[in-house]
Amino acid sequence: ETAKLQEYMDAVINRGESAFSPPTTNSLVTFMNRMGFLYFLSGGASAMTQLTGVPMRVLPSIGSTYGYGKATALLGKYMKTWDGLGIRTTLADGTKEWVAPSIGKSSPIKNNPRLLDAFKQGGERRAFSQVPTTTILETGRTPTKLTDELDHRIKSAILKTGSALFSSAETLSREMAYMMRYEAAYDALRQKKVPVKEAHARAIDEAVRETENALGNYRETERPSIMK
């Protein structure tokens, strides 16, 4: 028992050290990983495949807990949010800006304060904002030196353009998974007479956790030691 406990504690310590002091990555390996990712997963077919994760993995997960009728109804609801999938938006000064498609801009969410708050919290907690594409290509990385800023912006623009289809489909599928799980959990908690604020908070926690369980958590801290 002591040996098993020590093995477990060593793993926890190593994970903590790698999170706070990540090892220096090999630039050649990083470049090859990115190019391989773009070559194999930047096409339209890969983008469409991403969207199948919701009916194939998310729906059964929600259905097994809250009933398949409920899960199917929620899938139907969020499949209809096409009004939020535009890629241009109008800013306050009247100018138009290109933006990534998102169900957060759809009427069912933006016109419902509770759903909108749940969606915003999901983004803040990286349930769908830190997708594998962003993690692998590091397009969300902040330059550490001023001299790196222009170089980073140019590389990010190229990588974002090359991975746009896959990344957008991936984000949409995770957004759908998160909101479906949130609504199912919230409704179940309210049926048990759980107060609104508590039900809202608990449903968000469950949605974040179960979205990662269903569709994966690709952050550095979650990778096997050999792949860090």
mmCIF file with all atom_site columns, C-alpha atoms in Angstrom:
data_model
loop_
_atom_site.group_PDB
_atom_site.id
_atom_site.type_symbol
_atom_site.label_atom_id
_atom_site.label_alt_id
_atom_site.label_comp_id
_atom_site.label_asym_id
_atom_site.label_entity_id
_atom_site.label_seq_id
_atom_site.pdbx_PDB_ins_code
_atom_site.Cartn_x
_atom_site.Cartn_y
_atom_site.Cartn_z
_atom_site.occupancy
_atom_site.B_iso_or_equiv
_atom_site.pdbx_formal_charge
_atom_site.auth_seq_id
_atom_site.auth_comp_id
_atom_site.auth_asym_id
_atom_site.auth_atom_id
_atom_site.pdbx_PDB_model_num
ATOM 1   C CA . GLU A 1 1   ? 0.000   0.000  0.000   1.00 0.00 ? 1   GLU A CA 1
ATOM 2   C CA . THR A 1 2   ? 2.818   2.391  0.834   1.00 0.00 ? 2   THR A CA 1
ATOM 3   C CA . ALA A 1 3   ? 4.482   1.774  -2.525  1.00 0.00 ? 3   ALA A CA 1
ATOM 4   C CA . LYS A 1 4   ? 1.227   2.425  -4.395  1.00 0.00 ? 4   LYS A CA 1
ATOM 5   C CA . LEU A 1 5   ? 0.635   5.632  -2.448  1.00 0.00 ? 5   LEU A CA 1
ATOM 6   C CA . GLN A 1 6   ? 4.177   6.820  -3.189  1.00 0.00 ? 6   GLN A CA 1
ATOM 7   C CA . GLU A 1 7   ? 3.706   6.086  -6.894  1.00 0.00 ? 7   GLU A CA 1
ATOM 8   C CA . TYR A 1 8   ? 0.493   8.105  -6.877  1.00 0.00 ? 8   TYR A CA 1
ATOM 9   C CA . MET A 1 9   ? 2.098   11.036 -5.033  1.00 0.00 ? 9   MET A CA 1
ATOM 10  C CA . ASP A 1 10  ? 5.059   11.034 -7.430  1.00 0.00 ? 10  ASP A CA 1
ATOM 11  C CA . ALA A 1 11  ? 2.660   11.291 -10.366 1.00 0.00 ? 11  ALA A CA 1
ATOM 12  C CA . VAL A 1 12  ? 0.804   14.205 -8.728  1.00 0.00 ? 12  VAL A CA 1
ATOM 13  C CA . ILE A 1 13  ? 4.071   16.019 -7.982  1.00 0.00 ? 13  ILE A CA 1
ATOM 14  C CA . ASN A 1 14  ? 5.371   15.492 -11.522 1.00 0.00 ? 14  ASN A CA 1
ATOM 15  C CA . ARG A 1 15  ? 2.124   16.817 -12.985 1.00 0.00 ? 15  ARG A CA 1
ATOM 16  C CA . GLY A 1 16  ? 2.297   19.883 -10.767 1.00 0.00 ? 16  GLY A CA 1
ATOM 17  C CA . GLU A 1 17  ? 5.909   20.569 -11.696 1.00 0.00 ? 17  GLU A CA 1
ATOM 18  C CA . SER A 1 18  ? 5.209   20.197 -15.413 1.00 0.00 ? 18  SER A CA 1
ATOM 19  C CA . ALA A 1 19  ? 2.259   22.599 -15.149 1.00 0.00 ? 19  ALA A CA 1
ATOM 20  C CA . PHE A 1 20  ? 4.226   25.351 -13.395 1.00 0.00 ? 20  PHE A CA 1
ATOM 21  C CA . SER A 1 21  ? 7.559   24.707 -15.138 1.00 0.00 ? 21  SER A CA 1
ATOM 22  C CA . PRO A 1 22  ? 6.749   23.223 -18.560 1.00 0.00 ? 22  PRO A CA 1
ATOM 23  C CA . PRO A 1 23  ? 9.696   21.704 -20.413 1.00 0.00 ? 23  PRO A CA 1
ATOM 24  C CA . THR A 1 24  ? 11.119  23.496 -23.442 1.00 0.00 ? 24  THR A CA 1
ATOM 25  C CA . THR A 1 25  ? 9.593   22.037 -26.584 1.00 0.00 ? 25  THR A CA 1
ATOM 26  C CA . ASN A 1 26  ? 11.599  21.052 -29.642 1.00 0.00 ? 26  ASN A CA 1
ATOM 27  C CA . SER A 1 27  ? 10.902  23.616 -32.369 1.00 0.00 ? 27  SER A CA 1
ATOM 28  C CA . LEU A 1 28  ? 11.316  21.071 -35.179 1.00 0.00 ? 28  LEU A CA 1
ATOM 29  C CA . VAL A 1 29  ? 8.878   18.627 -33.561 1.00 0.00 ? 29  VAL A CA 1
ATOM 30  C CA . THR A 1 30  ? 6.408   21.464 -32.938 1.00 0.00 ? 30  THR A CA 1
ATOM 31  C CA . PHE A 1 31  ? 6.640   22.552 -36.579 1.00 0.00 ? 31  PHE A CA 1
ATOM 32  C CA . MET A 1 32  ? 6.125   19.002 -37.862 1.00 0.00 ? 32  MET A CA 1
ATOM 33  C CA . ASN A 1 33  ? 3.124   18.502 -35.559 1.00 0.00 ? 33  ASN A CA 1
ATOM 34  C CA . ARG A 1 34  ? 1.497   21.666 -36.822 1.00 0.00 ? 34  ARG A CA 1
ATOM 35  C CA . MET A 1 35  ? 2.115   20.900 -40.476 1.00 0.00 ? 35  MET A CA 1
ATOM 36  C CA . GLY A 1 36  ? 0.805   17.363 -40.025 1.00 0.00 ? 36  GLY A CA 1
ATOM 37  C CA . PHE A 1 37  ? -2.286  18.709 -38.286 1.00 0.00 ? 37  PHE A CA 1
ATOM 38  C CA . LEU A 1 38  ? -2.960  21.212 -41.070 1.00 0.00 ? 38  LEU A CA 1
ATOM 39  C CA . TYR A 1 39  ? -2.333  18.642 -43.816 1.00 0.00 ? 39  TYR A CA 1
ATOM 40  C CA . PHE A 1 40  ? -4.659  15.965 -42.455 1.00 0.00 ? 40  PHE A CA 1
ATOM 41  C CA . LEU A 1 41  ? -7.327  17.980 -40.640 1.00 0.00 ? 41  LEU A CA 1
ATOM 42  C CA . SER A 1 42  ? -7.826  21.247 -42.527 1.00 0.00 ? 42  SER A CA 1
ATOM 43  C CA . GLY A 1 43  ? -10.176 19.905 -45.211 1.00 0.00 ? 43  GLY A CA 1
ATOM 44  C CA . GLY A 1 44  ? -13.945 20.145 -45.438 1.00 0.00 ? 44  GLY A CA 1
ATOM 45  C CA . ALA A 1 45  ? -14.431 16.432 -44.764 1.00 0.00 ? 45  ALA A CA 1
ATOM 46  C CA . SER A 1 46  ? -12.617 16.712 -41.434 1.00 0.00 ? 46  SER A CA 1
ATOM 47  C CA . ALA A 1 47  ? -14.753 19.718 -40.521 1.00 0.00 ? 47  ALA A CA 1
ATOM 48  C CA . MET A 1 48  ? -17.971 17.822 -41.213 1.00 0.00 ? 48  MET A CA 1
ATOM 49  C CA . THR A 1 49  ? -16.711 14.853 -39.210 1.00 0.00 ? 49  THR A CA 1
ATOM 50  C CA . GLN A 1 50  ? -16.339 17.100 -36.179 1.00 0.00 ? 50  GLN A CA 1
ATOM 51  C CA . LEU A 1 51  ? -20.070 17.793 -36.098 1.00 0.00 ? 51  LEU A CA 1
ATOM 52  C CA . THR A 1 52  ? -20.882 14.072 -35.858 1.00 0.00 ? 52  THR A CA 1
ATOM 53  C CA . GLY A 1 53  ? -19.419 14.060 -32.331 1.00 0.00 ? 53  GLY A CA 1
ATOM 54  C CA . VAL A 1 54  ? -22.622 15.584 -30.947 1.00 0.00 ? 54  VAL A CA 1
ATOM 55  C CA . PRO A 1 55  ? -25.102 12.884 -32.091 1.00 0.00 ? 55  PRO A CA 1
ATOM 56  C CA . MET A 1 56  ? -22.579 10.059 -31.702 1.00 0.00 ? 56  MET A CA 1
ATOM 57  C CA . ARG A 1 57  ? -21.000 10.908 -28.321 1.00 0.00 ? 57  ARG A CA 1
ATOM 58  C CA . VAL A 1 58  ? -22.861 13.746 -26.612 1.00 0.00 ? 58  VAL A CA 1
ATOM 59  C CA . LEU A 1 59  ? -26.449 12.619 -27.215 1.00 0.00 ? 59  LEU A CA 1
ATOM 60  C CA . PRO A 1 60  ? -25.894 9.103  -25.756 1.00 0.00 ? 60  PRO A CA 1
ATOM 61  C CA . SER A 1 61  ? -24.125 10.624 -22.742 1.00 0.00 ? 61  SER A CA 1
ATOM 62  C CA . ILE A 1 62  ? -26.995 12.989 -21.974 1.00 0.00 ? 62  ILE A CA 1
ATOM 63  C CA . GLY A 1 63  ? -29.608 10.396 -22.874 1.00 0.00 ? 63  GLY A CA 1
ATOM 64  C CA . SER A 1 64  ? -28.230 7.814  -20.474 1.00 0.00 ? 64  SER A CA 1
ATOM 65  C CA . THR A 1 65  ? -28.560 10.303 -17.604 1.00 0.00 ? 65  THR A CA 1
ATOM 66  C CA . TYR A 1 66  ? -31.609 12.402 -18.423 1.00 0.00 ? 66  TYR A CA 1
ATOM 67  C CA . GLY A 1 67  ? -33.488 10.312 -20.974 1.00 0.00 ? 67  GLY A CA 1
ATOM 68  C CA . TYR A 1 68  ? -33.146 10.054 -24.726 1.00 0.00 ? 68  TYR A CA 1
ATOM 69  C CA . GLY A 1 69  ? -36.320 12.040 -25.347 1.00 0.00 ? 69  GLY A CA 1
ATOM 70  C CA . LYS A 1 70  ? -34.824 15.000 -23.514 1.00 0.00 ? 70  LYS A CA 1
ATOM 71  C CA . ALA A 1 71  ? -31.466 14.619 -25.255 1.00 0.00 ? 71  ALA A CA 1
ATOM 72  C CA . THR A 1 72  ? -33.048 14.379 -28.702 1.00 0.00 ? 72  THR A CA 1
ATOM 73  C CA . ALA A 1 73  ? -35.208 17.464 -28.073 1.00 0.00 ? 73  ALA A CA 1
ATOM 74  C CA . LEU A 1 74  ? -32.144 19.468 -27.033 1.00 0.00 ? 74  LEU A CA 1
ATOM 75  C CA . LEU A 1 75  ? -30.208 18.280 -30.073 1.00 0.00 ? 75  LEU A CA 1
ATOM 76  C CA . GLY A 1 76  ? -33.069 19.422 -32.284 1.00 0.00 ? 76  GLY A CA 1
ATOM 77  C CA . LYS A 1 77  ? -33.165 22.789 -30.513 1.00 0.00 ? 77  LYS A CA 1
ATOM 78  C CA . TYR A 1 78  ? -29.498 23.541 -31.029 1.00 0.00 ? 78  TYR A CA 1
ATOM 79  C CA . MET A 1 79  ? -29.444 22.232 -34.581 1.00 0.00 ? 79  MET A CA 1
ATOM 80  C CA . LYS A 1 80  ? -31.856 25.072 -35.410 1.00 0.00 ? 80  LYS A CA 1
ATOM 81  C CA . THR A 1 81  ? -29.630 27.907 -34.216 1.00 0.00 ? 81  THR A CA 1
ATOM 82  C CA . TRP A 1 82  ? -28.600 28.856 -37.745 1.00 0.00 ? 82  TRP A CA 1
ATOM 83  C CA . ASP A 1 83  ? -29.281 32.569 -37.155 1.00 0.00 ? 83  ASP A CA 1
ATOM 84  C CA . GLY A 1 84  ? -26.135 32.673 -35.034 1.00 0.00 ? 84  GLY A CA 1
ATOM 85  C CA . LEU A 1 85  ? -23.836 31.091 -37.597 1.00 0.00 ? 85  LEU A CA 1
ATOM 86  C CA . GLY A 1 86  ? -23.105 34.217 -39.634 1.00 0.00 ? 86  GLY A CA 1
ATOM 87  C CA . ILE A 1 87  ? -19.437 35.090 -39.981 1.00 0.00 ? 87  ILE A CA 1
ATOM 88  C CA . ARG A 1 88  ? -19.862 38.865 -40.000 1.00 0.00 ? 88  ARG A CA 1
ATOM 89  C CA . THR A 1 89  ? -21.135 41.071 -37.208 1.00 0.00 ? 89  THR A CA 1
ATOM 90  C CA . THR A 1 90  ? -21.959 44.769 -36.949 1.00 0.00 ? 90  THR A CA 1
ATOM 91  C CA . LEU A 1 91  ? -20.114 46.717 -34.268 1.00 0.00 ? 91  LEU A CA 1
ATOM 92  C CA . ALA A 1 92  ? -21.536 49.618 -32.257 1.00 0.00 ? 92  ALA A CA 1
ATOM 93  C CA . ASP A 1 93  ? -20.069 52.199 -34.674 1.00 0.00 ? 93  ASP A CA 1
ATOM 94  C CA . GLY A 1 94  ? -21.715 50.512 -37.660 1.00 0.00 ? 94  GLY A CA 1
ATOM 95  C CA . THR A 1 95  ? -18.621 48.845 -39.079 1.00 0.00 ? 95  THR A CA 1
ATOM 96  C CA . LYS A 1 96  ? -18.670 45.162 -39.940 1.00 0.00 ? 96  LYS A CA 1
ATOM 97  C CA . GLU A 1 97  ? -16.160 42.647 -38.628 1.00 0.00 ? 97  GLU A CA 1
ATOM 98  C CA . TRP A 1 98  ? -15.407 39.014 -39.496 1.00 0.00 ? 98  TRP A CA 1
ATOM 99  C CA . VAL A 1 99  ? -16.065 36.651 -36.594 1.00 0.00 ? 99  VAL A CA 1
ATOM 100 C CA . ALA A 1 100 ? -16.120 32.905 -36.078 1.00 0.00 ? 100 ALA A CA 1
ATOM 101 C CA . PRO A 1 101 ? -19.559 31.210 -36.224 1.00 0.00 ? 101 PRO A CA 1
ATOM 102 C CA . SER A 1 102 ? -21.033 30.620 -32.759 1.00 0.00 ? 102 SER A CA 1
ATOM 103 C CA . ILE A 1 103 ? -24.376 29.491 -31.381 1.00 0.00 ? 103 ILE A CA 1
ATOM 104 C CA . GLY A 1 104 ? -23.863 32.112 -28.680 1.00 0.00 ? 104 GLY A CA 1
ATOM 105 C CA . LYS A 1 105 ? -25.102 34.696 -31.180 1.00 0.00 ? 105 LYS A CA 1
ATOM 106 C CA . SER A 1 106 ? -28.316 32.771 -31.888 1.00 0.00 ? 106 SER A CA 1
ATOM 107 C CA . SER A 1 107 ? -31.702 34.037 -30.694 1.00 0.00 ? 107 SER A CA 1
ATOM 108 C CA . PRO A 1 108 ? -32.463 31.228 -28.181 1.00 0.00 ? 108 PRO A CA 1
ATOM 109 C CA . ILE A 1 109 ? -29.293 32.071 -26.257 1.00 0.00 ? 109 ILE A CA 1
ATOM 110 C CA . LYS A 1 110 ? -28.753 35.812 -26.648 1.00 0.00 ? 110 LYS A CA 1
ATOM 111 C CA . ASN A 1 111 ? -32.425 36.560 -25.827 1.00 0.00 ? 111 ASN A CA 1
ATOM 112 C CA . ASN A 1 112 ? -32.390 34.446 -22.663 1.00 0.00 ? 112 ASN A CA 1
ATOM 113 C CA . PRO A 1 113 ? -30.300 36.020 -19.842 1.00 0.00 ? 113 PRO A CA 1
ATOM 114 C CA . ARG A 1 114 ? -29.819 32.709 -18.020 1.00 0.00 ? 114 ARG A CA 1
ATOM 115 C CA . LEU A 1 115 ? -28.676 30.803 -21.105 1.00 0.00 ? 115 LEU A CA 1
ATOM 116 C CA . LEU A 1 116 ? -26.472 33.708 -22.172 1.00 0.00 ? 116 LEU A CA 1
ATOM 117 C CA . ASP A 1 117 ? -24.797 33.778 -18.755 1.00 0.00 ? 117 ASP A CA 1
ATOM 118 C CA . ALA A 1 118 ? -24.259 30.017 -18.872 1.00 0.00 ? 118 ALA A CA 1
ATOM 119 C CA . PHE A 1 119 ? -22.730 30.336 -22.333 1.00 0.00 ? 119 PHE A CA 1
ATOM 120 C CA . LYS A 1 120 ? -20.391 33.134 -21.243 1.00 0.00 ? 120 LYS A CA 1
ATOM 121 C CA . GLN A 1 121 ? -19.256 31.171 -18.200 1.00 0.00 ? 121 GLN A CA 1
ATOM 122 C CA . GLY A 1 122 ? -18.609 28.127 -20.373 1.00 0.00 ? 122 GLY A CA 1
ATOM 123 C CA . GLY A 1 123 ? -16.316 30.229 -22.557 1.00 0.00 ? 123 GLY A CA 1
ATOM 124 C CA . GLU A 1 124 ? -14.511 31.669 -19.541 1.00 0.00 ? 124 GLU A CA 1
ATOM 125 C CA . ARG A 1 125 ? -13.936 28.171 -18.206 1.00 0.00 ? 125 ARG A CA 1
ATOM 126 C CA . ARG A 1 126 ? -12.670 27.011 -21.620 1.00 0.00 ? 126 ARG A CA 1
ATOM 127 C CA . ALA A 1 127 ? -15.342 24.387 -22.156 1.00 0.00 ? 127 ALA A CA 1
ATOM 128 C CA . PHE A 1 128 ? -15.309 25.316 -25.843 1.00 0.00 ? 128 PHE A CA 1
ATOM 129 C CA . SER A 1 129 ? -12.892 28.251 -26.187 1.00 0.00 ? 129 SER A CA 1
ATOM 130 C CA . GLN A 1 130 ? -9.727  26.142 -25.716 1.00 0.00 ? 130 GLN A CA 1
ATOM 131 C CA . VAL A 1 131 ? -10.342 23.650 -28.503 1.00 0.00 ? 131 VAL A CA 1
ATOM 132 C CA . PRO A 1 132 ? -7.663  21.178 -29.692 1.00 0.00 ? 132 PRO A CA 1
ATOM 133 C CA . THR A 1 133 ? -6.939  23.312 -32.760 1.00 0.00 ? 133 THR A CA 1
ATOM 134 C CA . THR A 1 134 ? -6.064  26.313 -30.597 1.00 0.00 ? 134 THR A CA 1
ATOM 135 C CA . THR A 1 135 ? -3.989  24.137 -28.267 1.00 0.00 ? 135 THR A CA 1
ATOM 136 C CA . ILE A 1 136 ? -1.996  22.323 -30.945 1.00 0.00 ? 136 ILE A CA 1
ATOM 137 C CA . LEU A 1 137 ? -1.405  25.334 -33.192 1.00 0.00 ? 137 LEU A CA 1
ATOM 138 C CA . GLU A 1 138 ? -0.968  27.718 -30.219 1.00 0.00 ? 138 GLU A CA 1
ATOM 139 C CA . THR A 1 139 ? -2.905  30.462 -31.997 1.00 0.00 ? 139 THR A CA 1
ATOM 140 C CA . GLY A 1 140 ? -4.047  31.816 -28.645 1.00 0.00 ? 140 GLY A CA 1
ATOM 141 C CA . ARG A 1 141 ? -0.523  32.181 -27.257 1.00 0.00 ? 141 ARG A CA 1
ATOM 142 C CA . THR A 1 142 ? 0.502   35.639 -26.041 1.00 0.00 ? 142 THR A CA 1
ATOM 143 C CA . PRO A 1 143 ? 3.939   36.782 -27.266 1.00 0.00 ? 143 PRO A CA 1
ATOM 144 C CA . THR A 1 144 ? 6.442   37.037 -24.420 1.00 0.00 ? 144 THR A CA 1
ATOM 145 C CA . LYS A 1 145 ? 8.530   39.767 -26.069 1.00 0.00 ? 145 LYS A CA 1
ATOM 146 C CA . LEU A 1 146 ? 7.600   42.862 -28.076 1.00 0.00 ? 146 LEU A CA 1
ATOM 147 C CA . THR A 1 147 ? 9.899   41.736 -30.879 1.00 0.00 ? 147 THR A CA 1
ATOM 148 C CA . ASP A 1 148 ? 7.846   38.543 -31.211 1.00 0.00 ? 148 ASP A CA 1
ATOM 149 C CA . GLU A 1 149 ? 4.518   40.333 -31.674 1.00 0.00 ? 149 GLU A CA 1
ATOM 150 C CA . LEU A 1 150 ? 4.606   40.923 -35.444 1.00 0.00 ? 150 LEU A CA 1
ATOM 151 C CA . ASP A 1 151 ? 6.002   37.449 -36.118 1.00 0.00 ? 151 ASP A CA 1
ATOM 152 C CA . HIS A 1 152 ? 3.300   35.909 -33.914 1.00 0.00 ? 152 HIS A CA 1
ATOM 153 C CA . ARG A 1 153 ? 0.510   37.860 -35.624 1.00 0.00 ? 153 ARG A CA 1
ATOM 154 C CA . ILE A 1 154 ? 1.647   36.756 -39.080 1.00 0.00 ? 154 ILE A CA 1
ATOM 155 C CA . LYS A 1 155 ? 1.964   33.095 -38.055 1.00 0.00 ? 155 LYS A CA 1
ATOM 156 C CA . SER A 1 156 ? -1.394  33.172 -36.253 1.00 0.00 ? 156 SER A CA 1
ATOM 157 C CA . ALA A 1 157 ? -3.122  34.622 -39.310 1.00 0.00 ? 157 ALA A CA 1
ATOM 158 C CA . ILE A 1 158 ? -1.712  31.868 -41.539 1.00 0.00 ? 158 ILE A CA 1
ATOM 159 C CA . LEU A 1 159 ? -2.539  29.076 -39.080 1.00 0.00 ? 159 LEU A CA 1
ATOM 160 C CA . LYS A 1 160 ? -6.037  30.390 -38.354 1.00 0.00 ? 160 LYS A CA 1
ATOM 161 C CA . THR A 1 161 ? -6.808  30.621 -42.068 1.00 0.00 ? 161 THR A CA 1
ATOM 162 C CA . GLY A 1 162 ? -5.554  27.093 -42.707 1.00 0.00 ? 162 GLY A CA 1
ATOM 163 C CA . SER A 1 163 ? -7.497  25.598 -39.809 1.00 0.00 ? 163 SER A CA 1
ATOM 164 C CA . ALA A 1 164 ? -10.645 27.772 -40.062 1.00 0.00 ? 164 ALA A CA 1
ATOM 165 C CA . LEU A 1 165 ? -13.053 25.063 -41.251 1.00 0.00 ? 165 LEU A CA 1
ATOM 166 C CA . PHE A 1 166 ? -11.944 22.442 -38.749 1.00 0.00 ? 166 PHE A CA 1
ATOM 167 C CA . SER A 1 167 ? -11.653 24.872 -35.838 1.00 0.00 ? 167 SER A CA 1
ATOM 168 C CA . SER A 1 168 ? -15.078 26.438 -36.457 1.00 0.00 ? 168 SER A CA 1
ATOM 169 C CA . ALA A 1 169 ? -16.811 23.054 -36.714 1.00 0.00 ? 169 ALA A CA 1
ATOM 170 C CA . GLU A 1 170 ? -14.987 21.858 -33.615 1.00 0.00 ? 170 GLU A CA 1
ATOM 171 C CA . THR A 1 171 ? -15.993 24.928 -31.613 1.00 0.00 ? 171 THR A CA 1
ATOM 172 C CA . LEU A 1 172 ? -19.625 24.684 -32.723 1.00 0.00 ? 172 LEU A CA 1
ATOM 173 C CA . SER A 1 173 ? -19.851 21.022 -31.721 1.00 0.00 ? 173 SER A CA 1
ATOM 174 C CA . ARG A 1 174 ? -18.421 21.763 -28.258 1.00 0.00 ? 174 ARG A CA 1
ATOM 175 C CA . GLU A 1 175 ? -20.736 24.749 -27.811 1.00 0.00 ? 175 GLU A CA 1
ATOM 176 C CA . MET A 1 176 ? -23.722 22.558 -28.654 1.00 0.00 ? 176 MET A CA 1
ATOM 177 C CA . ALA A 1 177 ? -22.532 19.811 -26.318 1.00 0.00 ? 177 ALA A CA 1
ATOM 178 C CA . TYR A 1 178 ? -22.040 22.276 -23.472 1.00 0.00 ? 178 TYR A CA 1
ATOM 179 C CA . MET A 1 179 ? -25.416 23.996 -23.817 1.00 0.00 ? 179 MET A CA 1
ATOM 180 C CA . MET A 1 180 ? -27.300 20.712 -24.250 1.00 0.00 ? 180 MET A CA 1
ATOM 181 C CA . ARG A 1 181 ? -25.744 19.338 -21.068 1.00 0.00 ? 181 ARG A CA 1
ATOM 182 C CA . TYR A 1 182 ? -26.353 22.573 -19.185 1.00 0.00 ? 182 TYR A CA 1
ATOM 183 C CA . GLU A 1 183 ? -30.047 22.671 -20.051 1.00 0.00 ? 183 GLU A CA 1
ATOM 184 C CA . ALA A 1 184 ? -30.593 19.000 -19.242 1.00 0.00 ? 184 ALA A CA 1
ATOM 185 C CA . ALA A 1 185 ? -28.838 19.335 -15.867 1.00 0.00 ? 185 ALA A CA 1
ATOM 186 C CA . TYR A 1 186 ? -30.555 22.611 -14.981 1.00 0.00 ? 186 TYR A CA 1
ATOM 187 C CA . ASP A 1 187 ? -34.056 21.302 -15.754 1.00 0.00 ? 187 ASP A CA 1
ATOM 188 C CA . ALA A 1 188 ? -33.408 18.143 -13.710 1.00 0.00 ? 188 ALA A CA 1
ATOM 189 C CA . LEU A 1 189 ? -32.194 20.156 -10.721 1.00 0.00 ? 189 LEU A CA 1
ATOM 190 C CA . ARG A 1 190 ? -35.153 22.511 -10.858 1.00 0.00 ? 190 ARG A CA 1
ATOM 191 C CA . GLN A 1 191 ? -37.521 19.547 -10.911 1.00 0.00 ? 191 GLN A CA 1
ATOM 192 C CA . LYS A 1 192 ? -35.909 18.526 -7.615  1.00 0.00 ? 192 LYS A CA 1
ATOM 193 C CA . LYS A 1 193 ? -36.715 22.001 -6.221  1.00 0.00 ? 193 LYS A CA 1
ATOM 194 C CA . VAL A 1 194 ? -33.095 23.116 -6.165  1.00 0.00 ? 194 VAL A CA 1
ATOM 195 C CA . PRO A 1 195 ? -32.974 26.947 -5.959  1.00 0.00 ? 195 PRO A CA 1
ATOM 196 C CA . VAL A 1 196 ? -32.417 28.766 -9.256  1.00 0.00 ? 196 VAL A CA 1
ATOM 197 C CA . LYS A 1 197 ? -28.937 30.147 -8.499  1.00 0.00 ? 197 LYS A CA 1
ATOM 198 C CA . GLU A 1 198 ? -27.668 26.853 -7.134  1.00 0.00 ? 198 GLU A CA 1
ATOM 199 C CA . ALA A 1 199 ? -29.153 24.897 -10.030 1.00 0.00 ? 199 ALA A CA 1
ATOM 200 C CA . HIS A 1 200 ? -27.559 27.319 -12.483 1.00 0.00 ? 200 HIS A CA 1
ATOM 201 C CA . ALA A 1 201 ? -24.101 27.006 -10.891 1.00 0.00 ? 201 ALA A CA 1
ATOM 202 C CA . ARG A 1 202 ? -24.259 23.225 -10.552 1.00 0.00 ? 202 ARG A CA 1
ATOM 203 C CA . ALA A 1 203 ? -25.490 22.797 -14.128 1.00 0.00 ? 203 ALA A CA 1
ATOM 204 C CA . ILE A 1 204 ? -22.582 24.892 -15.428 1.00 0.00 ? 204 ILE A CA 1
ATOM 205 C CA . ASP A 1 205 ? -20.102 22.784 -13.448 1.00 0.00 ? 205 ASP A CA 1
ATOM 206 C CA . GLU A 1 206 ? -21.587 19.598 -14.861 1.00 0.00 ? 206 GLU A CA 1
ATOM 207 C CA . ALA A 1 207 ? -21.697 20.967 -18.421 1.00 0.00 ? 207 ALA A CA 1
ATOM 208 C CA . VAL A 1 208 ? -18.016 21.927 -18.331 1.00 0.00 ? 208 VAL A CA 1
ATOM 209 C CA . ARG A 1 209 ? -16.981 18.570 -16.881 1.00 0.00 ? 209 ARG A CA 1
ATOM 210 C CA . GLU A 1 210 ? -19.130 16.393 -19.135 1.00 0.00 ? 210 GLU A CA 1
ATOM 211 C CA . THR A 1 211 ? -18.291 18.292 -22.322 1.00 0.00 ? 211 THR A CA 1
ATOM 212 C CA . GLU A 1 212 ? -14.646 17.479 -21.692 1.00 0.00 ? 212 GLU A CA 1
ATOM 213 C CA . ASN A 1 213 ? -15.504 13.873 -20.864 1.00 0.00 ? 213 ASN A CA 1
ATOM 214 C CA . ALA A 1 214 ? -17.514 13.445 -24.061 1.00 0.00 ? 214 ALA A CA 1
ATOM 215 C CA . LEU A 1 215 ? -15.339 15.360 -26.512 1.00 0.00 ? 215 LEU A CA 1
ATOM 216 C CA . GLY A 1 216 ? -11.942 15.364 -24.831 1.00 0.00 ? 216 GLY A CA 1
ATOM 217 C CA . ASN A 1 217 ? -9.708  17.709 -22.856 1.00 0.00 ? 217 ASN A CA 1
ATOM 218 C CA . TYR A 1 218 ? -6.562  18.484 -24.833 1.00 0.00 ? 218 TYR A CA 1
ATOM 219 C CA . ARG A 1 219 ? -4.888  20.950 -22.505 1.00 0.00 ? 219 ARG A CA 1
ATOM 220 C CA . GLU A 1 220 ? -1.225  20.433 -21.669 1.00 0.00 ? 220 GLU A CA 1
ATOM 221 C CA . THR A 1 221 ? -1.959  19.403 -18.078 1.00 0.00 ? 221 THR A CA 1
ATOM 222 C CA . GLU A 1 222 ? -4.266  16.594 -19.227 1.00 0.00 ? 222 GLU A CA 1
ATOM 223 C CA . ARG A 1 223 ? -1.883  14.857 -21.597 1.00 0.00 ? 223 ARG A CA 1
ATOM 224 C CA . PRO A 1 224 ? -0.047  11.642 -20.678 1.00 0.00 ? 224 PRO A CA 1
ATOM 225 C CA . SER A 1 225 ? 3.431   12.345 -19.311 1.00 0.00 ? 225 SER A CA 1
ATOM 226 C CA . ILE A 1 226 ? 5.130   10.841 -22.352 1.00 0.00 ? 226 ILE A CA 1
ATOM 227 C CA . MET A 1 227 ? 3.283   13.290 -24.652 1.00 0.00 ? 227 MET A CA 1
ATOM 228 C CA . LYS A 1 228 ? 4.032   16.491 -22.739 1.00 0.00 ? 228 LYS A CA 1
#
